[in-house]
XYZ file of C-alpha atoms in Angstrom:
657
model
C -113.489 30.821 -70.714
C -113.860 30.004 -67.086
C -116.974 28.975 -65.266
C -116.527 31.317 -62.328
C -118.408 34.593 -62.102
C -119.140 37.285 -59.572
C -122.028 37.192 -57.118
C -123.837 39.999 -58.930
C -123.680 38.264 -62.309
C -124.897 35.060 -60.683
C -127.862 36.901 -59.200
C -128.659 38.441 -62.565
C -128.485 35.083 -64.313
C -130.850 33.567 -61.754
C -133.427 36.277 -62.551
C -132.871 36.089 -66.296
C -135.872 34.721 -68.146
C -135.391 32.010 -70.727
C -136.158 33.308 -74.220
C -136.431 30.334 -76.557
C -135.141 30.868 -80.093
C -135.330 34.671 -79.842
C -131.678 35.725 -79.981
C -128.678 34.003 -81.563
C -125.041 34.816 -80.891
C -121.737 32.980 -81.138
C -120.789 31.106 -77.969
C -117.397 30.029 -76.551
C -115.374 31.460 -79.450
C -111.990 31.018 -77.652
C -112.689 27.307 -77.326
C -113.501 27.082 -81.022
C -110.164 28.732 -81.838
C -108.402 26.320 -79.481
C -110.104 23.352 -81.150
C -109.134 24.640 -84.603
C -105.510 25.002 -83.481
C -105.619 21.461 -82.094
C -106.961 20.127 -85.404
C -104.166 22.000 -87.224
C -101.736 20.147 -84.927
C -103.368 16.850 -85.923
C -102.903 17.824 -89.561
C -99.240 18.659 -88.888
C -98.689 15.149 -87.504
C -100.177 13.600 -90.630
C -98.203 15.962 -92.893
C -94.955 15.291 -91.039
C -95.343 11.525 -91.308
C -96.125 11.750 -95.032
C -93.301 14.231 -95.687
C -90.729 11.948 -94.070
C -91.573 9.175 -96.521
C -93.821 7.216 -94.193
C -96.630 6.987 -96.771
C -94.366 5.361 -99.368
C -92.863 2.991 -96.790
C -96.327 2.056 -95.502
C -97.947 1.425 -98.888
C -95.009 0.031 -100.867
C -93.204 -1.576 -97.938
C -89.484 -1.679 -97.251
C -86.880 -4.343 -96.582
C -84.660 -4.795 -93.538
C -82.001 -2.525 -95.066
C -84.195 0.565 -95.480
C -84.902 0.138 -99.214
C -88.448 0.946 -100.349
C -89.784 -1.730 -102.690
C -90.761 -0.787 -106.234
C -88.371 2.175 -106.648
C -84.754 3.304 -106.673
C -83.283 4.085 -103.262
C -80.548 6.350 -101.951
C -77.578 4.887 -100.099
C -77.774 5.031 -96.291
C -74.484 5.672 -94.538
C -72.839 2.643 -92.824
C -75.748 0.334 -93.708
C -74.956 -2.556 -96.070
C -77.331 -3.529 -98.899
C -78.946 -0.076 -98.803
C -79.418 2.133 -101.875
C -80.551 -0.745 -104.108
C -82.706 -0.443 -107.211
C -85.953 -2.321 -106.505
C -87.940 -1.004 -109.463
C -88.946 -4.538 -110.488
C -89.236 -5.849 -106.945
C -92.611 -4.559 -105.737
C -93.456 -6.948 -102.882
C -92.147 -7.427 -99.341
C -91.318 -11.031 -98.429
C -90.528 -12.217 -94.881
C -88.121 -15.108 -94.421
C -90.088 -16.290 -91.364
C -93.561 -14.707 -91.556
C -94.937 -16.694 -88.639
C -92.367 -15.406 -86.131
C -94.493 -12.734 -84.456
C -93.474 -10.407 -81.633
C -96.770 -10.081 -79.713
C -95.421 -7.456 -77.329
C -94.126 -5.028 -79.970
C -96.748 -6.148 -82.537
C -94.376 -6.807 -85.431
C -92.847 -9.677 -87.399
C -89.421 -10.738 -86.113
C -88.008 -11.673 -89.485
C -85.701 -10.413 -92.220
C -87.713 -8.621 -94.908
C -86.700 -8.600 -98.585
C -88.079 -6.978 -101.721
C -89.083 -9.633 -104.254
C -90.606 -9.645 -107.735
C -93.383 -12.138 -106.907
C -94.855 -13.957 -103.917
C -94.710 -17.774 -103.900
C -98.264 -18.865 -104.716
C -97.512 -22.518 -103.869
C -95.738 -24.091 -100.922
C -91.982 -24.538 -101.387
C -90.753 -27.511 -99.357
C -87.019 -27.615 -100.202
C -84.230 -25.231 -101.201
C -84.386 -26.763 -104.655
C -87.976 -25.559 -104.932
C -86.858 -22.084 -103.805
C -84.081 -22.117 -106.426
C -86.477 -23.284 -109.146
C -88.974 -20.541 -108.179
C -86.203 -17.913 -108.521
C -85.168 -19.225 -111.943
C -88.731 -19.374 -113.342
C -90.224 -16.208 -111.810
C -87.061 -14.114 -111.420
C -87.900 -13.631 -107.734
C -85.061 -14.378 -105.317
C -86.415 -15.339 -101.892
C -83.013 -15.567 -100.188
C -80.819 -12.726 -98.978
C -79.349 -10.301 -101.506
C -75.842 -11.626 -100.668
C -76.692 -15.077 -102.016
C -77.125 -15.811 -105.718
C -79.888 -18.260 -106.801
C -77.289 -20.676 -108.120
C -75.838 -20.948 -104.582
C -79.130 -21.797 -102.807
C -78.422 -25.521 -102.716
C -74.633 -25.402 -102.373
C -73.820 -22.594 -99.914
C -73.430 -23.416 -96.204
C -75.080 -20.094 -95.355
C -78.278 -21.005 -97.170
C -79.967 -22.240 -93.985
C -79.514 -18.758 -92.456
C -79.920 -16.516 -95.499
C -82.871 -18.362 -97.056
C -86.471 -18.511 -95.825
C -87.571 -21.004 -93.207
C -88.740 -24.248 -94.799
C -91.327 -25.090 -95.842
C -92.137 -21.691 -97.369
C -95.935 -21.282 -97.046
C -98.021 -20.308 -100.052
C -98.649 -16.573 -99.922
C -100.427 -13.785 -101.760
C -99.864 -10.015 -101.785
C -102.094 -7.938 -99.490
C -104.165 -5.526 -101.615
C -102.779 -1.951 -101.624
C -99.944 -2.787 -99.182
C -97.695 -5.096 -101.270
C -96.810 -7.542 -98.469
C -96.639 -11.284 -99.067
C -98.976 -12.825 -96.488
C -99.425 -16.587 -95.938
C -102.689 -17.901 -97.360
C -103.146 -20.406 -94.534
C -104.247 -18.511 -91.418
C -103.067 -21.331 -89.150
C -99.635 -19.748 -89.522
C -100.902 -17.101 -87.082
C -102.468 -19.543 -84.625
C -100.346 -18.299 -81.718
C -101.253 -14.711 -82.473
C -104.925 -15.650 -82.670
C -104.702 -17.508 -79.369
C -103.166 -14.435 -77.740
C -106.042 -12.270 -78.968
C -108.870 -14.795 -78.512
C -108.345 -16.597 -75.229
C -111.039 -19.219 -75.765
C -109.314 -20.571 -78.885
C -106.874 -23.268 -77.824
C -107.075 -25.486 -80.895
C -106.334 -24.555 -84.489
C -109.248 -26.678 -85.678
C -111.619 -24.604 -83.536
C -110.274 -21.407 -85.080
C -110.690 -22.862 -88.569
C -114.287 -23.844 -87.870
C -115.110 -20.419 -86.417
C -113.669 -18.560 -89.404
C -115.308 -20.914 -91.883
C -118.605 -20.439 -90.045
C -118.424 -16.679 -90.527
C -117.473 -16.959 -94.205
C -120.132 -19.552 -95.006
C -122.934 -17.684 -93.229
C -122.096 -14.161 -94.410
C -125.447 -13.856 -96.233
C -127.334 -14.919 -93.097
C -125.292 -12.500 -90.952
C -126.085 -9.643 -93.342
C -129.781 -10.536 -93.322
C -129.914 -10.715 -89.523
C -128.168 -7.354 -89.232
C -130.814 -5.890 -91.534
C -133.484 -7.552 -89.370
C -132.131 -5.843 -86.246
C -132.292 -2.514 -88.086
C -135.939 -3.077 -89.024
C -136.842 -4.264 -85.515
C -135.286 -1.127 -83.996
C -137.372 1.133 -86.225
C -140.547 -0.886 -85.515
C -139.907 -0.694 -81.759
C -139.669 3.094 -81.935
C -143.099 3.177 -83.579
C -144.529 0.730 -81.030
C -143.263 2.787 -78.093
C -144.990 5.807 -79.633
C -148.441 4.164 -79.583
C -148.394 1.861 -76.537
C -146.099 3.800 -74.211
C -148.780 4.066 -71.491
C -149.506 0.333 -71.439
C -145.860 -0.621 -71.829
C -144.613 1.456 -68.891
C -147.275 0.157 -66.510
C -146.768 -3.443 -67.647
C -143.027 -3.188 -66.981
C -143.654 -1.531 -63.598
C -146.109 -4.228 -62.531
C -143.797 -7.005 -63.756
C -140.885 -5.607 -61.755
C -142.987 -5.402 -58.570
C -144.480 -8.882 -59.067
C -141.048 -10.304 -59.833
C -139.609 -8.841 -56.635
C -142.539 -10.090 -54.548
C -142.363 -13.534 -56.157
C -138.608 -13.856 -55.679
C -138.864 -12.773 -52.030
C -141.703 -15.223 -51.409
C -139.766 -18.117 -52.948
C -136.711 -17.369 -50.786
C -138.785 -17.309 -47.580
C -140.537 -20.515 -48.650
C -137.216 -22.283 -49.247
C -135.941 -21.025 -45.899
C -139.019 -22.290 -44.045
C -138.945 -25.639 -45.855
C -135.271 -26.260 -45.098
C -135.705 -25.183 -41.481
C -138.526 -27.733 -40.971
C -136.589 -30.587 -42.584
C -135.531 -33.369 -40.104
C -131.908 -33.393 -38.964
C -131.697 -36.519 -36.748
C -129.982 -38.835 -39.237
C -127.641 -36.245 -40.666
C -123.905 -36.635 -39.995
C -122.125 -33.640 -38.366
C -120.382 -32.501 -41.577
C -123.639 -32.460 -43.534
C -125.351 -30.753 -40.623
C -122.796 -27.943 -40.732
C -123.304 -27.554 -44.481
C -127.085 -27.487 -44.001
C -126.781 -24.801 -41.330
C -124.564 -22.690 -43.593
C -127.082 -23.007 -46.422
C -129.928 -22.124 -44.048
C -128.054 -19.041 -42.855
C -127.340 -18.021 -46.444
C -131.005 -18.434 -47.359
C -131.996 -16.259 -44.413
C -129.575 -13.525 -45.502
C -130.867 -13.698 -49.089
C -134.492 -13.604 -47.947
C -133.918 -10.603 -45.673
C -131.984 -8.763 -48.412
C -134.722 -9.482 -50.949
C -137.361 -8.280 -48.485
C -135.508 -5.033 -47.863
C -135.037 -4.541 -51.614
C -138.741 -5.221 -52.285
C -139.864 -2.788 -49.580
C -137.537 -0.066 -50.891
C -138.677 -0.715 -54.473
C -142.338 -0.599 -53.423
C -141.827 2.703 -51.578
C -139.982 4.180 -54.569
C -142.786 3.115 -56.891
C -145.320 4.573 -54.452
C -143.525 7.921 -54.399
C -142.869 7.920 -58.147
C -146.326 6.730 -59.260
C -147.518 10.272 -60.058
C -144.348 11.049 -61.963
C -144.539 7.902 -64.077
C -147.381 9.658 -65.899
C -144.935 12.362 -66.984
C -142.587 9.714 -68.388
C -145.478 8.211 -70.357
C -146.463 11.639 -71.695
C -142.881 12.455 -72.714
C -142.523 9.131 -74.548
C -145.798 9.830 -76.347
C -144.660 13.310 -77.397
C -141.256 11.920 -78.418
C -143.096 9.654 -80.862
C -144.798 12.718 -82.322
C -141.417 14.422 -82.674
C -140.173 11.571 -84.859
C -143.310 11.871 -86.999
C -142.757 15.603 -87.563
C -138.946 15.229 -87.798
C -138.393 11.924 -89.640
C -134.749 12.778 -90.390
C -134.003 12.233 -86.694
C -134.155 8.503 -87.369
C -131.168 8.795 -89.723
C -129.084 10.880 -87.320
C -127.134 7.830 -86.022
C -126.113 6.997 -89.603
C -124.567 10.415 -90.246
C -122.790 10.354 -86.889
C -121.494 6.828 -87.480
C -120.354 7.785 -90.994
C -118.472 10.819 -89.652
C -116.863 8.720 -86.908
C -115.798 6.036 -89.392
C -114.213 8.636 -91.690
C -112.292 10.146 -88.786
C -111.238 6.750 -87.426
C -109.953 5.700 -90.862
C -107.939 8.931 -91.050
C -106.676 8.400 -87.495
C -105.608 4.802 -88.140
C -103.879 5.715 -91.394
C -101.979 8.510 -89.651
C -101.095 6.084 -86.858
C -99.681 3.668 -89.431
C -97.757 6.524 -91.020
C -96.282 7.355 -87.606
C -95.198 3.729 -87.243
C -92.931 4.079 -90.281
C -91.965 7.756 -89.859
C -88.628 9.119 -88.713
C -84.991 8.611 -89.544
C -83.277 5.333 -90.402
C -81.551 3.770 -87.370
C -79.570 0.538 -87.273
C -80.760 -1.843 -84.548
C -78.820 -4.520 -82.630
C -79.286 -7.093 -85.409
C -77.813 -4.735 -88.005
C -81.130 -4.043 -89.703
C -82.850 -0.707 -90.308
C -85.705 0.715 -88.243
C -87.315 4.117 -88.606
C -87.655 6.072 -85.379
C -88.713 9.593 -84.451
C -86.365 11.318 -82.016
C -86.543 14.489 -79.942
C -89.787 16.198 -78.917
C -91.550 14.797 -81.986
C -91.516 11.316 -80.437
C -94.401 12.434 -78.206
C -96.681 12.935 -81.226
C -98.228 9.575 -80.316
C -99.774 11.069 -77.181
C -101.050 14.122 -79.046
C -102.552 11.807 -81.649
C -104.237 9.716 -78.919
C -105.773 12.801 -77.282
C -107.016 13.792 -80.730
C -108.780 10.452 -81.096
C -110.755 11.017 -77.889
C -111.448 14.744 -78.227
C -112.522 14.729 -81.876
C -114.634 11.576 -81.398
C -116.380 13.212 -78.437
C -116.747 16.384 -80.518
C -118.575 14.469 -83.266
C -120.889 12.829 -80.711
C -121.509 16.215 -79.070
C -122.421 17.678 -82.472
C -125.076 14.977 -82.757
C -126.437 15.896 -79.313
C -126.524 19.588 -80.169
C -128.202 18.893 -83.526
C -130.910 16.741 -81.950
C -131.397 19.262 -79.133
C -131.735 22.161 -81.578
C -134.300 20.332 -83.721
C -136.423 19.208 -80.737
C -136.254 22.685 -79.154
C -137.493 24.168 -82.440
C -140.359 21.664 -82.468
C -141.325 22.260 -78.833
C -141.240 26.071 -78.838
C -143.110 26.447 -82.128
C -146.738 26.957 -81.124
C -148.201 26.045 -84.493
C -146.548 22.783 -85.511
C -147.741 23.355 -89.083
C -145.365 26.334 -89.304
C -142.236 24.341 -88.521
C -139.195 24.996 -90.726
C -139.040 22.806 -93.815
C -136.068 20.874 -92.405
C -135.613 21.516 -88.656
C -132.629 19.139 -88.621
C -130.773 21.123 -91.294
C -131.755 24.378 -89.571
C -130.298 22.989 -86.330
C -127.093 21.985 -88.125
C -126.870 25.490 -89.584
C -127.223 27.078 -86.109
C -124.627 24.672 -84.736
C -122.052 25.564 -87.391
C -122.731 29.303 -87.292
C -122.981 29.843 -83.535
C -122.239 26.925 -81.229
C -119.192 24.918 -82.386
C -117.183 26.478 -79.545
C -119.698 25.228 -76.960
C -119.514 21.730 -78.420
C -115.686 21.865 -78.388
C -115.644 22.903 -74.720
C -118.133 20.242 -73.619
C -116.294 17.474 -75.466
C -112.964 18.620 -74.005
C -114.349 18.281 -70.463
C -115.329 14.673 -71.222
C -111.846 14.088 -72.664
C -110.220 15.360 -69.460
C -112.077 12.669 -67.498
C -111.731 9.869 -70.050
C -107.940 10.083 -70.485
C -107.055 9.472 -66.786
C -109.523 6.572 -66.707
C -107.904 4.994 -69.766
C -104.436 5.469 -68.247
C -105.551 3.787 -65.014
C -107.136 0.938 -66.976
C -103.872 0.471 -68.898
C -101.873 0.440 -65.650
C -104.299 -2.063 -64.155
C -103.950 -4.365 -67.176
C -100.150 -4.139 -67.084
C -99.982 -4.867 -63.344
C -102.546 -7.654 -63.448
C -101.443 -10.384 -61.075
C -98.494 -8.334 -59.758
C -100.136 -5.698 -57.553
C -101.321 -6.407 -54.018
C -104.970 -6.458 -52.966
C -104.889 -2.902 -51.618
C -103.428 -1.430 -54.821
C -105.932 -3.403 -56.913
C -108.825 -2.077 -54.835
C -107.579 1.522 -55.086
C -107.130 1.266 -58.868
C -110.586 -0.230 -59.399
C -112.160 2.369 -57.117
C -110.514 5.226 -59.040
C -111.594 3.742 -62.369
C -115.159 3.324 -61.097
C -115.293 6.885 -59.732
C -113.991 8.332 -63.002
C -116.532 6.258 -64.938
C -119.387 7.567 -62.767
C -118.083 11.141 -63.127
C -117.939 10.718 -66.904
C -121.559 9.507 -67.026
C -122.744 12.428 -64.873
C -120.846 14.941 -67.013
C -122.267 13.394 -70.175
C -125.799 13.873 -68.846
C -125.070 17.435 -67.721
C -123.397 18.243 -71.053
C -126.418 17.032 -72.969
C -128.716 19.292 -70.945
C -126.242 22.167 -71.325
C -126.438 21.754 -75.115
C -130.231 21.897 -74.849
C -130.012 25.120 -72.812
C -127.639 26.551 -75.422
C -130.065 25.589 -78.186
C -132.859 27.416 -76.303
C -131.094 30.583 -75.131
C -127.870 30.722 -77.180
C -125.769 31.065 -74.017
C -122.206 29.837 -73.513
C -121.425 26.407 -72.115
C -120.907 27.332 -68.466
C -124.035 29.502 -68.272
C -126.075 26.814 -70.014
C -124.728 24.082 -67.744
C -125.546 26.162 -64.656
C -129.065 26.986 -65.871
C -129.742 23.366 -66.814
C -128.397 22.143 -63.471
C -130.741 24.507 -61.583
C -133.724 23.237 -63.582
C -132.750 19.597 -62.979
C -132.325 20.141 -59.231
C -135.733 21.829 -59.010
C -137.244 18.766 -60.737
C -135.082 16.124 -59.063
C -137.916 13.643 -58.447
C -139.110 13.894 -62.024
C -135.556 13.408 -63.304
C -135.228 10.298 -61.135
C -138.522 8.920 -62.453
C -137.632 9.526 -66.092
C -134.099 8.147 -65.747
C -135.272 5.022 -63.923
C -138.542 4.116 -65.620
C -137.637 5.493 -69.048
C -134.102 4.110 -69.199
C -135.272 0.749 -67.873
C -137.939 0.544 -70.576
C -135.445 1.425 -73.305
C -132.963 -1.094 -71.901
C -135.605 -3.809 -72.082
C -136.264 -2.698 -75.650
C -132.599 -3.269 -76.484
C -132.713 -6.675 -74.829
C -135.867 -7.519 -76.810
C -134.203 -6.642 -80.139
C -131.043 -8.604 -79.302
C -133.036 -11.642 -78.142
C -135.316 -11.553 -81.203
C -132.374 -11.264 -83.586
C -130.469 -13.968 -81.709
C -133.471 -16.317 -81.788
C -133.883 -15.756 -85.525
C -130.163 -16.385 -85.931
C -130.328 -19.673 -84.026
C -133.252 -20.859 -86.152
C -131.527 -19.945 -89.422
C -128.020 -21.112 -88.497
C -129.394 -24.401 -87.200
C -130.231 -25.376 -90.768
C -126.775 -24.458 -92.062
C -124.918 -27.734 -92.483
C -121.690 -26.473 -94.087
C -119.948 -26.044 -90.748
C -120.266 -27.223 -87.163
C -119.552 -24.155 -85.028
C -121.786 -21.080 -85.455
C -121.053 -19.406 -82.132
C -118.974 -16.622 -83.672
C -121.570 -15.660 -86.330
C -124.246 -15.540 -83.640
C -122.054 -13.367 -81.394
C -121.367 -10.989 -84.300
C -125.085 -10.728 -85.058
C -126.047 -10.103 -81.419
C -123.348 -7.456 -80.964
C -124.448 -5.686 -84.124
C -128.105 -5.903 -83.043
C -127.270 -4.344 -79.678
C -125.232 -1.603 -81.383
C -128.086 -0.775 -83.776
C -130.701 -0.853 -80.998
C -128.500 1.321 -78.802
C -128.002 3.893 -81.588
C -131.707 4.189 -82.358
C -133.023 4.072 -78.793
C -130.304 6.419 -77.546
C -131.677 9.008 -79.998
C -135.134 8.329 -78.536
C -133.731 8.744 -75.028
C -132.007 11.962 -76.081
C -135.272 13.348 -77.455
C -137.073 12.503 -74.193
C -134.401 14.292 -72.129
C -134.582 17.395 -74.339
C -138.386 17.405 -74.139
C -138.241 17.162 -70.361
C -135.939 20.182 -70.011
C -138.162 22.156 -72.400
C -141.217 21.077 -70.382
C -139.571 22.104 -67.114
C -138.676 25.532 -68.532
C -142.188 25.881 -69.945
C -143.900 25.133 -66.620
C -141.473 27.387 -64.748
C -142.117 30.529 -66.783
C -145.679 29.963 -68.051
C -148.953 29.103 -66.345
C -151.424 28.952 -69.240
C -152.887 32.406 -68.618
C -153.305 34.948 -71.460
C -149.901 36.241 -72.485
C -148.160 33.324 -70.767
C -149.563 30.384 -72.690
C -147.859 27.019 -72.578
C -145.824 25.791 -75.542
C -146.316 22.144 -74.635
C -148.215 19.436 -76.495
C -151.800 18.526 -75.587
C -150.647 15.312 -73.903
C -148.325 17.241 -71.582
C -151.050 19.838 -71.063
C -153.376 17.075 -69.851
C -150.675 15.919 -67.441
C -150.357 19.453 -66.002
C -154.127 19.805 -65.620
C -154.444 16.380 -63.974
C -151.602 17.241 -61.604
C -153.273 20.490 -60.601
C -156.606 18.757 -60.002
C -154.886 16.102 -57.899
C -153.109 18.792 -55.851
C -156.369 20.635 -55.184
C -158.009 17.415 -54.025
C -155.035 16.307 -51.941
C -154.587 19.707 -50.283
C -151.409 19.763 -48.260
C -150.363 16.396 -49.582
C -149.478 17.930 -52.920
C -146.987 20.500 -51.688
C -144.043 18.875 -53.472
C -145.833 18.720 -56.817
C -147.149 22.250 -56.354
C -143.641 23.513 -55.836
C -142.492 21.763 -59.024
C -145.371 23.106 -61.145
C -145.378 26.643 -59.732
C -144.223 29.144 -62.390
C -141.627 31.791 -61.577
C -144.092 34.685 -61.424
C -141.599 37.174 -60.046
C -139.069 36.535 -62.793
C -141.719 36.652 -65.491
C -143.370 39.814 -64.197
C -140.098 41.634 -63.718
C -139.158 40.802 -67.271
């Protein structure tokens, strides 16, 4: 399972020729067994919580004495009012539902099982007594009879806080919840910092509810725009890349020129009549302008040099984007890949949240300081929370890695099939079949590596949030530096993992061998990788911005004519976030396809040279790029040494094979 190997095996692997789609074998089987055992542990947590009665307590609810509503209950030792028959009392009612404990995320109130929730506001104890007589639902403590609501001195303590807000049962969970959301204004203010007025919260919520049809339409618009953009990139990739490159250079030159012009203008301005304080301010501004102008000049020069060096490799990015468009034409099911992944993630997250809620009500009954019942898990089982949290990260990363492996397998099949008319009927389903039969262990190992990096980063972020405002400057800097380093490491590992999955899809090798082979290929083509990841990612980022801006502009125009409410900031934010999510899902698949195509292209040019018996697998567009590069190298002579080294096939490895 380790990544270490002897020097001889390393030498053999370096000479080993890539054999696309020729042999298939199971990879990283021990990691698949480990993942299966981990999933069995996740199932044990869910089963334990359900077996201890957590499911019944979560769905039906229970009162402050440990009685589950809607059924007969067994007597709990040394706990008063336990063991009651609540067959006709199916709903949980809180005496003070607005008393929220934000730290522990629970309601600090006595809970009772009642026959019905008060649908109208009850202002006095007489109203509470009348409600009990008419509906047979006692809203005061079990120790107090309805006839004593208005006469007993304990009624102010044992009865609900007045006025009792109108409430309705929550579907499926049988809790009486206040109808008026202003009851939770403090909780909303703690979650949404910009809400400081209940009226603002009301207007925001009403804006969302009133414009739900517009929000749905705009979300559909963002989906259509994302699909249209993918088609546009396919046909105008050459023009689009060069336009963006020219705009970036012109923008840098223009910004630098404006800064130097402002600096020269302010330096020539007269200073005779200026008082000393204003003179000092003017000198500070002049110095700042000089620093900005010099920084912008340095940035522009560096950018210009990078563009000069990368100009030949931009053509490869254009060719890869063009071929990626062809891939989507031959493999249209790739467009729907984000939907299946999102659906699988949602199903798992729903299961995870339900199990988390089960854990919140699992365990044995314990009497707290107030004399009420709480359910707590003791012993080693109390650490199931951490196991459950690790499961959230690992299994989520596993699902995402399955998407990467599926896309990689389908694109590899497309690339290394010489006659595209002889492609499998459904390359996506064929890739899924290979994933399930051979490579689930590789996916489990790659996702576990990401989990190992993500968990420490989340712990550090939690510590940073808890110590906010308490730690000194040095500790804050160290924490932020560690979080940043772990974030960068996670991004690098994600990129390496994706290329490792591609290598596995090509050669059917285990994760470590695939990662090593992919890393060698990427290092040999470092300049091309830099060009693709800068130009290509920048173009896709601008595509995301374009979709968000277009959807937001359409939202502003439509919401401007909606007169039923005054604040439509929240609907617009929801629409823009959804538009960015949709654009990111679609364009990330496009980016994934481009990365897979590049690794296939690099392998193709390394082991083939177009001669008989060693023909290229690549598309005509990439073939034209190779031919143009060779012609340019012949004309440039010694100036093309770097490109010649990148395009030179491994003749020794191929001949020895």
